[in-house]
Tab-separated table of C-alpha atoms in Angstrom:
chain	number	residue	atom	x	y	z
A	1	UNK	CA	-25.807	10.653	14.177
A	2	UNK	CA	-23.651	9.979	11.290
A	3	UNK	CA	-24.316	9.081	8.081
A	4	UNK	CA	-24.533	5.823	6.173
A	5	UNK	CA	-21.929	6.634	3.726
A	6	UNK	CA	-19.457	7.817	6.296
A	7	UNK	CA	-19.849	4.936	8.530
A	8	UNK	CA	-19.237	2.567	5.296
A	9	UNK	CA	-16.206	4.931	4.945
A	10	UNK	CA	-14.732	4.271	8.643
A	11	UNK	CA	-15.402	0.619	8.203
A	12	UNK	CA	-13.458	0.280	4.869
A	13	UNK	CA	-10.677	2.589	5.531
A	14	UNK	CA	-10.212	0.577	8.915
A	15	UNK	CA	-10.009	-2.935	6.932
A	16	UNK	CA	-7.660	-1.506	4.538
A	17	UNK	CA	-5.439	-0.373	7.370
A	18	UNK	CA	-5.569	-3.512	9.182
A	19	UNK	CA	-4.123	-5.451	5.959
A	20	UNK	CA	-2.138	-2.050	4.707
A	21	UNK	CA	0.156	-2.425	7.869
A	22	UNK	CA	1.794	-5.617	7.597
A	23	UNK	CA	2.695	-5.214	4.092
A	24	UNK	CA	3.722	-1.555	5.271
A	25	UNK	CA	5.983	-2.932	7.214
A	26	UNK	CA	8.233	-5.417	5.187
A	27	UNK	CA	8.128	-2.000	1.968
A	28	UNK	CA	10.143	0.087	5.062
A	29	UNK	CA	12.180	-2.926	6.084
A	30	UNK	CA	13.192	-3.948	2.314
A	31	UNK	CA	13.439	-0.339	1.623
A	32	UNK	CA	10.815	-0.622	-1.490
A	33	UNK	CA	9.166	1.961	-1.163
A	34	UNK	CA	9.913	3.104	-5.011
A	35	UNK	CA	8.835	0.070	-5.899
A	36	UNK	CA	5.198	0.826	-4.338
A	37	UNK	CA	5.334	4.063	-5.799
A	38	UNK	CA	5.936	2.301	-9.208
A	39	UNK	CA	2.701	-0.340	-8.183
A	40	UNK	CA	0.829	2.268	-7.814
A	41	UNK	CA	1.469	4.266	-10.681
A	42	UNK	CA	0.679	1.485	-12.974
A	43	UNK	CA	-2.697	1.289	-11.370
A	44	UNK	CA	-3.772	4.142	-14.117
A	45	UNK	CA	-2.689	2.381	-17.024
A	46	UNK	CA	-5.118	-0.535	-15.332
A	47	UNK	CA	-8.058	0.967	-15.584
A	48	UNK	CA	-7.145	2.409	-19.022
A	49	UNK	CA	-7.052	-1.246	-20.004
A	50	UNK	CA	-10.301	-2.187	-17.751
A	51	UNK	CA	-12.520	0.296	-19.428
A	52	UNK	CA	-11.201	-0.258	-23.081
A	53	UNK	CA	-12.085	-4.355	-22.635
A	54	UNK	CA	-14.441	-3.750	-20.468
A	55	UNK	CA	-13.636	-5.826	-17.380
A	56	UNK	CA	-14.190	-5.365	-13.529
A	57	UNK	CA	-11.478	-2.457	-12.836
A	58	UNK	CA	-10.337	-4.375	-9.657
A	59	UNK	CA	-9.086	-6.894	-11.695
A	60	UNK	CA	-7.305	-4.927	-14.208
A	61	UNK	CA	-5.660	-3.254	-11.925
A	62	UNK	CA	-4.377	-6.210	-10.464
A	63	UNK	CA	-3.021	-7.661	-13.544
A	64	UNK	CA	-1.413	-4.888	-14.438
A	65	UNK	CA	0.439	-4.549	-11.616
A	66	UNK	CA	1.005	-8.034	-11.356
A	67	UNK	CA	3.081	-7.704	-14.983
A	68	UNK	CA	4.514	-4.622	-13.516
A	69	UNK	CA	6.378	-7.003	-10.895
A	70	UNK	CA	6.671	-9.904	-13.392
A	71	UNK	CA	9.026	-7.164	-16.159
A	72	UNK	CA	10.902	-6.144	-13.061
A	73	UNK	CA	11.719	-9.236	-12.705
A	74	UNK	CA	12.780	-10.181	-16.335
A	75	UNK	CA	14.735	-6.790	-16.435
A	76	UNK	CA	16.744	-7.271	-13.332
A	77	UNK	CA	17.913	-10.513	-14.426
A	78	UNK	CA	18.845	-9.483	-17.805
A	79	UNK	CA	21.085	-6.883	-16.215
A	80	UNK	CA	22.741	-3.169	-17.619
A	81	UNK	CA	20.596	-1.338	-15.539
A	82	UNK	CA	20.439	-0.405	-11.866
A	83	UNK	CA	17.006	-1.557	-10.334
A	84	UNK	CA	16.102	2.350	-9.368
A	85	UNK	CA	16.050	3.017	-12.833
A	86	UNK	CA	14.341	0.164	-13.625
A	87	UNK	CA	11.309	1.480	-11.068
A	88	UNK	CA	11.708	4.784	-12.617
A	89	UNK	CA	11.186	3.800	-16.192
A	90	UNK	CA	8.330	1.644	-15.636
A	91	UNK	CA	6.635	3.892	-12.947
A	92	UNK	CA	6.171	6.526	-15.170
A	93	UNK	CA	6.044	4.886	-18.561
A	94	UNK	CA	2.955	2.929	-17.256
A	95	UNK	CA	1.801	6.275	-15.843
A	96	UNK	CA	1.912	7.870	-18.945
A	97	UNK	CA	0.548	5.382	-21.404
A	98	UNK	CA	-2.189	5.346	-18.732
A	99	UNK	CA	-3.395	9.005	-19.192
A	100	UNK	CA	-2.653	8.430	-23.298
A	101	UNK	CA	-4.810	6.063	-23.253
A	102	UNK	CA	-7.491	7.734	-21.131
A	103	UNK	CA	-7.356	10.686	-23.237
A	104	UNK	CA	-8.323	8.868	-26.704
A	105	UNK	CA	-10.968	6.962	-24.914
A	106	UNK	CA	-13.488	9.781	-26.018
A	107	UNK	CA	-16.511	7.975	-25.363
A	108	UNK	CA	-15.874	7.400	-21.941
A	109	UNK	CA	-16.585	9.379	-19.243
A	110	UNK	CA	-13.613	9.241	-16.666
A	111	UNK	CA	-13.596	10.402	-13.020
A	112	UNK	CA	-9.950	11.021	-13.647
A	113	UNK	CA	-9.339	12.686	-9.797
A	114	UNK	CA	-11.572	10.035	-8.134
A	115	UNK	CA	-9.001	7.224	-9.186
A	116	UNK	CA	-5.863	9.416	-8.683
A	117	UNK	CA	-7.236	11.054	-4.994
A	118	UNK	CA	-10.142	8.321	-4.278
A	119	UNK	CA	-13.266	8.516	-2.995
A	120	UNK	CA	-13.840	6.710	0.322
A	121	UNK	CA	-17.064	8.523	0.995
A	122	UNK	CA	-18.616	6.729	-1.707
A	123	UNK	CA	-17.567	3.281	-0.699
A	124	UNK	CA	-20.835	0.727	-0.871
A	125	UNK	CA	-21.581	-2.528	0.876
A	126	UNK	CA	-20.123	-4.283	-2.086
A	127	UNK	CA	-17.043	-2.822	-1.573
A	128	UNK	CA	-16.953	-3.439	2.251
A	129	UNK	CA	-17.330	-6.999	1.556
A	130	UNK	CA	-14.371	-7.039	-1.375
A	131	UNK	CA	-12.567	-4.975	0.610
A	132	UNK	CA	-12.582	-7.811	4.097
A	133	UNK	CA	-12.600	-10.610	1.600
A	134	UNK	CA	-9.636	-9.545	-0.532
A	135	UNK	CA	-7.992	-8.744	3.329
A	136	UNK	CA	-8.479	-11.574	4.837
A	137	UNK	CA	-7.055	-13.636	1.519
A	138	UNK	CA	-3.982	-11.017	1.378
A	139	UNK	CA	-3.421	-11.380	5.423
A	140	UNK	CA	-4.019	-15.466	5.802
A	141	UNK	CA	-1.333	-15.875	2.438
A	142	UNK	CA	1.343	-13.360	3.943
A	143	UNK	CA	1.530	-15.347	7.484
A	144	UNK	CA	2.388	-18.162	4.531
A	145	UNK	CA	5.437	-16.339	3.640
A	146	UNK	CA	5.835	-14.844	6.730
A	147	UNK	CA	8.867	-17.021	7.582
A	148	UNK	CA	11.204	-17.049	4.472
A	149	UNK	CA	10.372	-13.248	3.930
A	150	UNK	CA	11.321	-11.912	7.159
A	151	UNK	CA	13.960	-14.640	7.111
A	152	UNK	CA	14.916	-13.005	3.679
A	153	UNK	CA	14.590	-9.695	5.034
A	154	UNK	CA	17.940	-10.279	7.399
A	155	UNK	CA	20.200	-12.151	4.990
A	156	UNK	CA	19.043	-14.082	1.567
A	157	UNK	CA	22.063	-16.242	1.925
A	158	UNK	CA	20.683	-17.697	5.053
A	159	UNK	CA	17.101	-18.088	4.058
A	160	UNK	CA	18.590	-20.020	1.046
A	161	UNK	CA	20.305	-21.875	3.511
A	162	UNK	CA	17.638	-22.769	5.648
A	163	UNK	CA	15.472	-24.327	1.980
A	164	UNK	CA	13.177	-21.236	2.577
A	165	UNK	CA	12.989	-19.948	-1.228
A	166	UNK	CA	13.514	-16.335	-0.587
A	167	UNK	CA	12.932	-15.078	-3.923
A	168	UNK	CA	9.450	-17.165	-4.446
A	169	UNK	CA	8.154	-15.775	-0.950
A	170	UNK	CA	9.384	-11.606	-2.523
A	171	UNK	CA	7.322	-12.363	-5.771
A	172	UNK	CA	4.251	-13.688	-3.750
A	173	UNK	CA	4.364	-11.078	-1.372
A	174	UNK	CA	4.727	-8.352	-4.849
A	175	UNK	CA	1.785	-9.841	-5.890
A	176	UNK	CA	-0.027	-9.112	-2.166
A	177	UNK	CA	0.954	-5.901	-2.974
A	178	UNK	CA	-0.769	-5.730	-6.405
A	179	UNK	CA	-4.065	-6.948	-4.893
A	180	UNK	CA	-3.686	-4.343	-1.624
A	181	UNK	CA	-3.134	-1.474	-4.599
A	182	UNK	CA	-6.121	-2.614	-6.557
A	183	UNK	CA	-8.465	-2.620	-3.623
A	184	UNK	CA	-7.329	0.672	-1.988
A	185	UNK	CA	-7.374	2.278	-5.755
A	186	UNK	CA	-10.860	3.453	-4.696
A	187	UNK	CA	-10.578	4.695	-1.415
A	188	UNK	CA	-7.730	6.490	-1.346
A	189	UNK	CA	-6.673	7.022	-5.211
A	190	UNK	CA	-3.632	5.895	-7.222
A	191	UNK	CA	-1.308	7.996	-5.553
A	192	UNK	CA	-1.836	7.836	-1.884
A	193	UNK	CA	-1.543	4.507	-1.619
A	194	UNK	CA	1.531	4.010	-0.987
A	195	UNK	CA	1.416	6.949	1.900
A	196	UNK	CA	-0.747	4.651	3.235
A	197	UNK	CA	1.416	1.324	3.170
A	198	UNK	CA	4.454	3.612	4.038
A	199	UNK	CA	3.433	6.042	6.733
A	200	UNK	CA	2.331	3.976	9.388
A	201	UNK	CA	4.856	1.282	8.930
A	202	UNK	CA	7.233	4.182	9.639
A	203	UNK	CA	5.112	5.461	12.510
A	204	UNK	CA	5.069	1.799	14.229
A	205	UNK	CA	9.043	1.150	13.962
A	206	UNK	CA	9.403	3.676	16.624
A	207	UNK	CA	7.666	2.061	19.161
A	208	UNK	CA	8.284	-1.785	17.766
A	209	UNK	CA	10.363	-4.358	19.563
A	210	UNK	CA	9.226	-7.515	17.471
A	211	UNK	CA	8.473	-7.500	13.979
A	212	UNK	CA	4.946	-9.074	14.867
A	213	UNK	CA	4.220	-5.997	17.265
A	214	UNK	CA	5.838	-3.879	14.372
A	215	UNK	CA	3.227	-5.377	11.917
A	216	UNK	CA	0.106	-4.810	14.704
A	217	UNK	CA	0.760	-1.316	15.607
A	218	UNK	CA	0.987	-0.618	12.077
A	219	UNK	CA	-2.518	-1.657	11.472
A	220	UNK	CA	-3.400	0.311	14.440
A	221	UNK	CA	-1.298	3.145	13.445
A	222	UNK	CA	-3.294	2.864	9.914
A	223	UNK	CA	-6.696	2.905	11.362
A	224	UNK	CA	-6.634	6.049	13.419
A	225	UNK	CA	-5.267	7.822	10.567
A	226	UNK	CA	-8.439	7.110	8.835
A	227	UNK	CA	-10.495	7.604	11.704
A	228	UNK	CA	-8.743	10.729	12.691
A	229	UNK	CA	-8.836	11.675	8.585
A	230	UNK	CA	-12.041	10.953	8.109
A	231	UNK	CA	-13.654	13.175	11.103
A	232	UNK	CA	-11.236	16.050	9.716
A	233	UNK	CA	-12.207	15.666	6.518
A	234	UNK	CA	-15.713	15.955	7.999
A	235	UNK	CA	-15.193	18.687	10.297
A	236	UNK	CA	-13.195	21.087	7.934
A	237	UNK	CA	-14.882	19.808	4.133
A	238	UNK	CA	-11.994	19.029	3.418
A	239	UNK	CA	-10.892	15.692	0.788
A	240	UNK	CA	-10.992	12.768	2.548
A	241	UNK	CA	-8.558	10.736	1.203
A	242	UNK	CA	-5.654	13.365	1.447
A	243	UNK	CA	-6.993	14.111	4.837
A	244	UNK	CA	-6.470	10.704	5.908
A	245	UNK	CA	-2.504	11.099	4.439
A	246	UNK	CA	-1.873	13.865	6.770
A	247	UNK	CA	-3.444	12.321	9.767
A	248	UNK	CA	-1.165	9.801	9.465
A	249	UNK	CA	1.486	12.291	8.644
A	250	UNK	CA	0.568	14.197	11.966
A	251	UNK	CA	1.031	10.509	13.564
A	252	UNK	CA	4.332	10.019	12.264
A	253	UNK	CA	5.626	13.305	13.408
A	254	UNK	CA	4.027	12.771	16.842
A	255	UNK	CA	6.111	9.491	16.921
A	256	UNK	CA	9.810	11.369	16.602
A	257	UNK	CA	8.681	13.421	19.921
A	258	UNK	CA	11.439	12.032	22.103
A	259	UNK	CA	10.107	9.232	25.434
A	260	UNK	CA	11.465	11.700	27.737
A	261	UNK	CA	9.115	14.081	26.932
A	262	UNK	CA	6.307	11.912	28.365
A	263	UNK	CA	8.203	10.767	31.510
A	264	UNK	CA	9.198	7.352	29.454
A	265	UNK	CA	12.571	5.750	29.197
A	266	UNK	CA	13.959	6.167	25.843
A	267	UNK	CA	14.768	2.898	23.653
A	268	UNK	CA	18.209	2.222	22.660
A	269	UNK	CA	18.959	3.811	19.176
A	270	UNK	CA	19.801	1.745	16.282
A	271	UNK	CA	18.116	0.102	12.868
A	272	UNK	CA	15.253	-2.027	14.177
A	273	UNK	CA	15.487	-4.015	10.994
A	274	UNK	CA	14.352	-7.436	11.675
């Protein structure tokens, strides 16, 4: 019989994967995946911030990462610089000021692995609950923007066209990111996140004729990574929230095995872009 506290695992890594995968899927097609990389990294310097005001870490994370996409923004508009290097300075300036400021904080006590790896195994109800809540909030506002993003996604001069408002429905759907980073902070640490949002996004375009089925096998994709990482991690002691990376890694690479292999008829080639 399992445990309490890995059962609480499997159901929180599961909801994160369900709402991970979606997101996932528009970071491969808008080839962003720097920019989650630089969303993530900024999580650090957000719970610098949390613990020196002392406010809920969830939400500094957030708002951090929310201003993350907010001076992108500004930046890009003011021109100079190419947007890569844009990601790169603030993904590791915010990084860095992070751990500064972590390091003078003295007289706190800082788990400084836990938010960098994670911790699923120590997930509580709480968290179960934030972690569906926040979901179903982040899923029901992206089927909002569904429409002009994907529409953006194939050509911003015809979303424009259509009255869509491409580059509202990007910043909204940044800011879905920012809340997806802050909740999975805990369960799979600052930098695996995006592994998670990227992985099995990459795993599902394989087998993806629609962007909707795209988005759902995603998810699926998602949760038996952390079903398959969490009964590794349990089986071999080893951590869980890498584990659950190279599950889905293992998926991935399971996914380039050619159709023929299994008797199947190969799809046609070609960038499955929506």
């Amino acid at each position: 019989m399992l445990d309490d506290f890995f059962m609480r695992a499997l159901v929180a890594g599961i909801g994160l994967a369900v709402v991970a995968g979606p997101l996932g899927c528009f970071i491969v097609w808008r080839r962003m995946a720097y920019f989650g990389d630089t969303m993530a990294h900024s999580a650090l310097l957000g719970v610098a911030l949390s613990l020196l005001f002392e406010i809920n870490l969830t939400l500094g994370v957030f708002m951090v990462a929310a201003l993350v996409s907010v001076a992108l923004l500004l930046l890009q508009r003011r021109g100079g610089l190419s947007t890569d290097a844009l990601l790169g300075i603030l993904s590791h300036s915010t990084l860095a000021i992070g751990l500064v400021m972590v390091a003078f904080m003295s007289w706190v006590r800082i788990d400084l692995m836990g938010f960098l790896f994670g911790d699923i195994l120590a997930v509580s109800k709480l968290d179960i609950a934030f972690i569906y809540g926040g979901g179903a909030l982040v899923l029901g506002l992206l089927a909002l923007i569904w429409r002009p993003l994907l529409a953006s996604t194939v050509s911003t001069e015809l979303a424009e066209a259509e009255g869509l408002n491409p580059e509202r429905a990007l910043f909204a759907f940044k800011l879905l990111m920012a809340l997806v980073i802050a909740i999975a902070m805990k369960l799979v640490g600052i930098l695996l996140i995006t592994s998670l949002l990227i992985i099995p996004a990459a795993t599902a375009r394989r087998f993806a004729t629609t962007p909707e089925r795209m988005a759902v096998i995603a998810s699926v994709a998602g949760a038996l990574a952390v079903c398959s990482g969490l009964f590794g991690s349990l089986e071999y002691d080893t951590p869980s929230g890498p584990t659950i990376v190279v599950a889905a890694l293992i998926l991935f690479a399971a996914s380039l095995i050619p159709r023929s292999f299994f008797g199947l008829r190969p799809q046609p080639t070609g960038d499955k872009t929506p």
